[in-house]
PDB file of C-alpha atoms in Angstrom:
ATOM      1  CA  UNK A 267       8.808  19.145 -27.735  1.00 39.00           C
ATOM      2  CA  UNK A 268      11.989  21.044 -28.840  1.00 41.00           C
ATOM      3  CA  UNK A 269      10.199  24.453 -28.139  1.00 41.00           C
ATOM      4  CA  UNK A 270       8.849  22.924 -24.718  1.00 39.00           C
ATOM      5  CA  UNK A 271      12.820  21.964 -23.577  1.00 42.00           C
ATOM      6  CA  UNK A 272      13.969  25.174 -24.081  1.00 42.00           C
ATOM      7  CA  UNK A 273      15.770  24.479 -27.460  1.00 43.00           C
ATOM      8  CA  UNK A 274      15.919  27.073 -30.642  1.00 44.00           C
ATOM      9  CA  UNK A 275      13.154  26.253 -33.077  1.00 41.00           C
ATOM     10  CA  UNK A 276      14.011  26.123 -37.099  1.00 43.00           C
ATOM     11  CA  UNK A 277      13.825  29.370 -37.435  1.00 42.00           C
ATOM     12  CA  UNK A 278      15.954  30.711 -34.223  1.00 45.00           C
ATOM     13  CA  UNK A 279      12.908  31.320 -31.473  1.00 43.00           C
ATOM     14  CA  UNK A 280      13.596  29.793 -28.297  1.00 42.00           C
ATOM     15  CA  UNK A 281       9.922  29.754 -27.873  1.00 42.00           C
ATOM     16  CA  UNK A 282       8.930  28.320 -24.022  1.00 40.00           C
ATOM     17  CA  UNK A 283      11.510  28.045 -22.063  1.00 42.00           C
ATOM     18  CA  UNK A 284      11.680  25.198 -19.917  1.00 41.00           C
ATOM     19  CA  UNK A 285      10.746  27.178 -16.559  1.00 43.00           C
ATOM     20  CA  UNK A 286       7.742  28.663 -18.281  1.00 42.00           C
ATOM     21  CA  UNK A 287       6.318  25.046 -19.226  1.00 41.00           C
ATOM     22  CA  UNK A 288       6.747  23.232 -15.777  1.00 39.00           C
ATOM     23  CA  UNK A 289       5.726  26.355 -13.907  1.00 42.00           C
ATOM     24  CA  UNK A 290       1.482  25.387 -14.057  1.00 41.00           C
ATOM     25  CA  UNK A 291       2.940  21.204 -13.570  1.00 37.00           C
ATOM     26  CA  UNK A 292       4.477  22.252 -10.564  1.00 40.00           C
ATOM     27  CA  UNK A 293       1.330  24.247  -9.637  1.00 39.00           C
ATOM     28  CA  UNK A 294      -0.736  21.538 -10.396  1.00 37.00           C
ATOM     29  CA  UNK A 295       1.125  18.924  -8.872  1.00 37.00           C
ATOM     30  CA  UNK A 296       1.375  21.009  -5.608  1.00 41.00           C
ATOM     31  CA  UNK A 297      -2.541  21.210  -4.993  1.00 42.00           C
ATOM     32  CA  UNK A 298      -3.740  17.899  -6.426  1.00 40.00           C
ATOM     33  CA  UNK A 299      -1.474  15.501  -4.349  1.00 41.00           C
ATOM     34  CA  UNK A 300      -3.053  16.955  -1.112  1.00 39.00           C
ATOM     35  CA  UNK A 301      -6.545  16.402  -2.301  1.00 37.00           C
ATOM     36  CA  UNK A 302      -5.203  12.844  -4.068  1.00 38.00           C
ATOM     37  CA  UNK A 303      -3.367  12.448  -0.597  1.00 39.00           C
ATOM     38  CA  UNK A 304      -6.968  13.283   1.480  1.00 37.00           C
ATOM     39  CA  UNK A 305      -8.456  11.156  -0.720  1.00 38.00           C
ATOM     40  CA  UNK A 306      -6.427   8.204  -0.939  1.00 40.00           C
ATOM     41  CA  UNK A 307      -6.625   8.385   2.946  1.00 40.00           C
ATOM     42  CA  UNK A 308     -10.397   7.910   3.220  1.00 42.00           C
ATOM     43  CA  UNK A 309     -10.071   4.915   0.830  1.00 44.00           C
ATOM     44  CA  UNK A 310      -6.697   3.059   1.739  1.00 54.00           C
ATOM     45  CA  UNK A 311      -5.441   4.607   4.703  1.00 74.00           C
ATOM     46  CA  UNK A 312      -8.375   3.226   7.239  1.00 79.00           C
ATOM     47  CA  UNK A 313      -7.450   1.651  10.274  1.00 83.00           C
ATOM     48  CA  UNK A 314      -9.927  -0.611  12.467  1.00 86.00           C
ATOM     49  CA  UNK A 315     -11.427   1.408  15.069  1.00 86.00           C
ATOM     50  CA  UNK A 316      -9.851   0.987  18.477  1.00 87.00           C
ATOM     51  CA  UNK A 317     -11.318  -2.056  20.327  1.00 86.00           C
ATOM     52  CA  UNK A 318     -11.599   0.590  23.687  1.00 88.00           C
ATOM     53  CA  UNK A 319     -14.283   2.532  21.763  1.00 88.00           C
ATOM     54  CA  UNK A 320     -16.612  -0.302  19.996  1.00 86.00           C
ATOM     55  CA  UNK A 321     -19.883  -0.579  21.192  1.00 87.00           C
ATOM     56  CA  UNK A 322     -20.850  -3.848  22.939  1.00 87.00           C
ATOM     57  CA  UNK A 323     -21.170  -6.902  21.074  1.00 82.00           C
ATOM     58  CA  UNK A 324     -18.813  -5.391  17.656  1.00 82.00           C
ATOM     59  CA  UNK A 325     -16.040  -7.701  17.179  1.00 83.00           C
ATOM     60  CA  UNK A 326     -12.226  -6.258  17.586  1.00 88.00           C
ATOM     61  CA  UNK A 327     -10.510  -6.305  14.380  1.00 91.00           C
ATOM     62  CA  UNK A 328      -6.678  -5.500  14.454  1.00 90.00           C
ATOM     63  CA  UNK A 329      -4.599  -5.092  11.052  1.00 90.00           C
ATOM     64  CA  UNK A 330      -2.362  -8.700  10.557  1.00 91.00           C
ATOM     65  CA  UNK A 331       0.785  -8.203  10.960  1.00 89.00           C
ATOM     66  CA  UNK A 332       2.825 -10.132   8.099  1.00 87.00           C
ATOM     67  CA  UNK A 333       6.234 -11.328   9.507  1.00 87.00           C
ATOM     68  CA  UNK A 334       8.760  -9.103   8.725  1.00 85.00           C
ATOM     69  CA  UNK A 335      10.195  -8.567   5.019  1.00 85.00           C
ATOM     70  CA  UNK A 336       7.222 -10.922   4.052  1.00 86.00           C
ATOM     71  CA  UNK A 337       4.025 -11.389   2.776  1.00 88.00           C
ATOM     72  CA  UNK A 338       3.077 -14.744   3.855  1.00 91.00           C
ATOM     73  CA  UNK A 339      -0.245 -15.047   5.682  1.00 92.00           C
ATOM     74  CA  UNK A 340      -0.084 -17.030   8.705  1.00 93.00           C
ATOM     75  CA  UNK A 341      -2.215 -17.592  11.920  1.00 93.00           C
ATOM     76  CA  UNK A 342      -3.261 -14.670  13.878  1.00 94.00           C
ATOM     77  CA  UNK A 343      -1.777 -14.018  17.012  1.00 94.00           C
ATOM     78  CA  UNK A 344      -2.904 -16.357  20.133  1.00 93.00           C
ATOM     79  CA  UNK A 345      -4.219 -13.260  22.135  1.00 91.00           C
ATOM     80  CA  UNK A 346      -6.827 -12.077  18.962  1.00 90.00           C
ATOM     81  CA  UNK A 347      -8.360 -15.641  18.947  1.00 92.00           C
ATOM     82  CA  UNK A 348     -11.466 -16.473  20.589  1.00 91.00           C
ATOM     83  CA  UNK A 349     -10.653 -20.410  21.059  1.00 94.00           C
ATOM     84  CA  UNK A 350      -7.215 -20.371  20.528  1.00 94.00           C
ATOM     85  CA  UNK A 351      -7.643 -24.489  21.770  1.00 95.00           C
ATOM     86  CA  UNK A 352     -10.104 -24.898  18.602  1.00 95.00           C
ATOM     87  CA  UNK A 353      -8.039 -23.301  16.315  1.00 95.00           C
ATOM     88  CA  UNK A 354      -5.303 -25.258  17.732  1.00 95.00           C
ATOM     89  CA  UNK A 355      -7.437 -28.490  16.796  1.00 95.00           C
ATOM     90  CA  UNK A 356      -7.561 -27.211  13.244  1.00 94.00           C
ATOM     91  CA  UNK A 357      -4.275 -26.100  12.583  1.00 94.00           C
ATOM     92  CA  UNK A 358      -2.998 -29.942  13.755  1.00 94.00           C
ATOM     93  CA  UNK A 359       0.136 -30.955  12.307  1.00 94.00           C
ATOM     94  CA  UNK A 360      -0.256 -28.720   9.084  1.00 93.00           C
ATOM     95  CA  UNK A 361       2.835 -27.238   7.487  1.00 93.00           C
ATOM     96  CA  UNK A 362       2.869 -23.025   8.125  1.00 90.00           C
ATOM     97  CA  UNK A 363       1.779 -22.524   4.191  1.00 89.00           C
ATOM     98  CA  UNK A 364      -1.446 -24.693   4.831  1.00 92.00           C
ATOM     99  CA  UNK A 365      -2.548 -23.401   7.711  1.00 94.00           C
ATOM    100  CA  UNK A 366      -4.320 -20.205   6.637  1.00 94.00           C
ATOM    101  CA  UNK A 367      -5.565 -18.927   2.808  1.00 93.00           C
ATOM    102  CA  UNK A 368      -2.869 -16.774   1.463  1.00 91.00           C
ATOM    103  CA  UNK A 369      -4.851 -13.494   0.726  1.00 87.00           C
ATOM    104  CA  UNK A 370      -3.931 -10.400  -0.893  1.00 83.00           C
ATOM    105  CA  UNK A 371      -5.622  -7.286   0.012  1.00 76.00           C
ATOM    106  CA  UNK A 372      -8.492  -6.444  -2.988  1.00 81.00           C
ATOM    107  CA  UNK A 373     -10.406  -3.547  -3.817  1.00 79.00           C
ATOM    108  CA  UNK A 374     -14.222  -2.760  -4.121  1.00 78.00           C
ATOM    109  CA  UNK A 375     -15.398   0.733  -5.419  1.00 75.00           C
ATOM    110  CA  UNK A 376     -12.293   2.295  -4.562  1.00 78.00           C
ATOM    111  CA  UNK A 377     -11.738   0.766  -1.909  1.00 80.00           C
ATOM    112  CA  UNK A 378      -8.980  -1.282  -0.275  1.00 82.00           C
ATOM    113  CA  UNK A 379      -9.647  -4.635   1.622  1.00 87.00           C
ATOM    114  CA  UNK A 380      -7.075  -5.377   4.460  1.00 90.00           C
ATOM    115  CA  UNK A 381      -6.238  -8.192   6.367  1.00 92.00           C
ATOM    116  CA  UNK A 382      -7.678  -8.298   9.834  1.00 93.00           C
ATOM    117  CA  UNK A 383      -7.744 -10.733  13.014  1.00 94.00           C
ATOM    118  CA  UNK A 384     -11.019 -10.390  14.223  1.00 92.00           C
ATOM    119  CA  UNK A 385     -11.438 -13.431  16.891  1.00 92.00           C
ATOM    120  CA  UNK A 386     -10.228 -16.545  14.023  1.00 93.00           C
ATOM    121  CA  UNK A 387      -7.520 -18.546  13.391  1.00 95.00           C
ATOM    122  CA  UNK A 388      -6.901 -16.464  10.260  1.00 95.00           C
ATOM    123  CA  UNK A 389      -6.434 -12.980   9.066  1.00 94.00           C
ATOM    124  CA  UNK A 390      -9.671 -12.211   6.557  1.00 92.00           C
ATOM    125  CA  UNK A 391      -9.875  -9.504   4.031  1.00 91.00           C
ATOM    126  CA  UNK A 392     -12.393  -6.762   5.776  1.00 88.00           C
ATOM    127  CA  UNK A 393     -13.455  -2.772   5.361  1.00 85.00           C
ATOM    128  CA  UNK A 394     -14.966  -0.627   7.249  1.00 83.00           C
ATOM    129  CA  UNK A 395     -18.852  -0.370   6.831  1.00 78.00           C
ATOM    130  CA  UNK A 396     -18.104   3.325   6.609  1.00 76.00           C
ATOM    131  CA  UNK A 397     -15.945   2.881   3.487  1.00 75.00           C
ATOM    132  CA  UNK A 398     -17.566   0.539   1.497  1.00 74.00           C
ATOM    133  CA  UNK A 399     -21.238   1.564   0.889  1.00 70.00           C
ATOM    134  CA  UNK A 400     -23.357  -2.009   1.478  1.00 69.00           C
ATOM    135  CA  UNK A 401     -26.918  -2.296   1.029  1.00 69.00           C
ATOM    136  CA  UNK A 402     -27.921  -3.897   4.702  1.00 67.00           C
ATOM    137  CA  UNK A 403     -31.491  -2.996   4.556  1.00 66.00           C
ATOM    138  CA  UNK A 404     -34.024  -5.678   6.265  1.00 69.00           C
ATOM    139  CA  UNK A 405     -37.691  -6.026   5.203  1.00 64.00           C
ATOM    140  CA  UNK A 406     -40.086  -6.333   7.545  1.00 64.00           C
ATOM    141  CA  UNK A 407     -43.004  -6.933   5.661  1.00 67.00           C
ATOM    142  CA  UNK A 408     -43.288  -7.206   2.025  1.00 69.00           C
ATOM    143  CA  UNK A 409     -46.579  -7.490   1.300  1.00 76.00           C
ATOM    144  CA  UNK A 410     -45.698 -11.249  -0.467  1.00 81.00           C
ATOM    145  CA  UNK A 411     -45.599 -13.368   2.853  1.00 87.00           C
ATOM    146  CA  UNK A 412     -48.310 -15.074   4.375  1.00 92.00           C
ATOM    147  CA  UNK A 413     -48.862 -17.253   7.822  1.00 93.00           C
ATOM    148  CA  UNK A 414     -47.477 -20.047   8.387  1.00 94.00           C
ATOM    149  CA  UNK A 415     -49.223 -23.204   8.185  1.00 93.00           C
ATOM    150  CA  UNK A 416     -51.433 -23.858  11.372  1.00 92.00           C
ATOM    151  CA  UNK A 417     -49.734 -27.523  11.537  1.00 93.00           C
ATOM    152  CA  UNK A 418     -46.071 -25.753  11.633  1.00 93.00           C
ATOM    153  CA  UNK A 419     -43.957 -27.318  14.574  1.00 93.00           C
ATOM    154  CA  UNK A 420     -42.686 -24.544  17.112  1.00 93.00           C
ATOM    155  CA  UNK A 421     -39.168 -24.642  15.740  1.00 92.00           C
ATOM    156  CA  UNK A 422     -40.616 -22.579  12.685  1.00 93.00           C
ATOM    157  CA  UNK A 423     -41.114 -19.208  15.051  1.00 90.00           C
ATOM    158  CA  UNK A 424     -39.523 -16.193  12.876  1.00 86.00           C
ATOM    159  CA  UNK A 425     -39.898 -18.159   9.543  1.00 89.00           C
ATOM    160  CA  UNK A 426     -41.504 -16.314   6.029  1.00 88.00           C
ATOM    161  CA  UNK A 427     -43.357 -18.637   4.108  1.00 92.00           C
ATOM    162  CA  UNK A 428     -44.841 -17.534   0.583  1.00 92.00           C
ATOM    163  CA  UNK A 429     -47.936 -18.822  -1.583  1.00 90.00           C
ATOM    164  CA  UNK A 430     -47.272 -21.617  -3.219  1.00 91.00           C
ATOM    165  CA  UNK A 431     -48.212 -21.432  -7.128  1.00 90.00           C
ATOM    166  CA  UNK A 432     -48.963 -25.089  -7.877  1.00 91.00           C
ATOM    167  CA  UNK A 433     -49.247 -27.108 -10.827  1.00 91.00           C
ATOM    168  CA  UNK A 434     -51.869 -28.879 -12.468  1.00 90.00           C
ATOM    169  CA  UNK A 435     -52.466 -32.081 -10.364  1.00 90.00           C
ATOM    170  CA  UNK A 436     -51.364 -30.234  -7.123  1.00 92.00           C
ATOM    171  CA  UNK A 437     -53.043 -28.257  -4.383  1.00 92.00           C
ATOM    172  CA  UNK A 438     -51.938 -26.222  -1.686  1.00 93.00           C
ATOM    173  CA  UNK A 439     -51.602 -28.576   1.306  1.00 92.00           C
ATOM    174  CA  UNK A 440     -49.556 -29.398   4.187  1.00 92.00           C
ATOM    175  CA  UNK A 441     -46.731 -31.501   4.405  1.00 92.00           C
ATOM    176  CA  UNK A 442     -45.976 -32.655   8.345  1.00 91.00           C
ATOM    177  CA  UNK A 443     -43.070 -30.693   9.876  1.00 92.00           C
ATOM    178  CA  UNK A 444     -42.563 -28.469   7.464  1.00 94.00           C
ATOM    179  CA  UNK A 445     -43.244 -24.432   8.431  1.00 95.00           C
ATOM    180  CA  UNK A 446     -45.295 -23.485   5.269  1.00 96.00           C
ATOM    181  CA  UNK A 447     -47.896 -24.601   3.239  1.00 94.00           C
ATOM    182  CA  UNK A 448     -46.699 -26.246  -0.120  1.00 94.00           C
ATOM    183  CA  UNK A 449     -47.738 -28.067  -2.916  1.00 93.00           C
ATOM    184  CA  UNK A 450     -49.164 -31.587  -2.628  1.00 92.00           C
ATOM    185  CA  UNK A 451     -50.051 -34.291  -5.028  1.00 89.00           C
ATOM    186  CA  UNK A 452     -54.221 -34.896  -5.796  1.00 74.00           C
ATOM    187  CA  UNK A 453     -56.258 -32.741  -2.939  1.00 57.00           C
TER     188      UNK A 453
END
């Protein structure tokens, strides 16, 4: 450490002077906050896209607001809401602090959750789709669903029933109003 500052060693040397040791920090320290700086960008520095260039039918998320020199969460603003009268209704006579969850801003794989109005009474921790890699694959067919039961009321359209494995005792039957085929006592 001596020999790094610049100071004579034990047996006179200067050895590195101090220049000559902070000359490759400096170096490094000049590239790697740019790409730290790009990358801390793509993680933390995301803002909602503009509600002017969503396609129909994505909600408008804005970044909440905290009141100034605070970080207490309170209601979104009256013009983000979608039914400001029902959140209104459940707001009531609450005090501020119990009127919306006080959140802090988390992160998942790298990256950080903010608090967005998106149409509710409350801010919500959200992230970009874009950010956060999420597995929102639907199956169409699986190969493990079967019909549904040719009894099954018409409010059962779109449902996936499954074979039933039943017990000793228990066959597959019917059961009246229900979508799929399940197990029933002594057929």
């Amino acid at each position: 450490l001596a020999q790094a500052q610049g100071q004579r060693s034990s047996s006179g040397d200067l050895g590195i002077s101090r220049g000559m040791a902070l000359k490759p920090l400096c170096c490094f320290l000049a590239v790697f906050p740019a790409a730290g700086a790009l990358i801390g960008a793509q993680r933390a520095g995301w803002q909602p896209a503009p509600c002017s260039s969503l396609p129909p039918g994505e909600p408008c998320r804005t970044l909440y607001e905290y009141p100034q020199g605070s970080m207490f969460v309170g209601q979104c603003p009256v013009q983000s809401m979608e039914n400001p009268e029902g959140c209104a209704a459940y707001f009531g006579d609450k005090p501020e602090a119990e009127k919306c969850p006080q959140l802090e801003g988390s992160k998942a794989e790298g990256v950080t959750f903010k608090l967005v109005c998106g149409g509710g009474c409350c801010p919500y921790l959200w992230a970009p789709d874009h950010h956060l890699a999420m597995d929102r694959h639907t199956v169409e067919e699986s190969g493990f669903t079967v019909p549904q039961a040719a009894q099954a009321p018409p409010h059962c359209a779109g449902a996936k029933c499954f074979s039933p494995i039943c017990p000793k005792g228990t066959s597959v039957g019917h059961v009246q109003g229900a979508c799929c085929e399940s197990c029933v006592a002594g057929r």
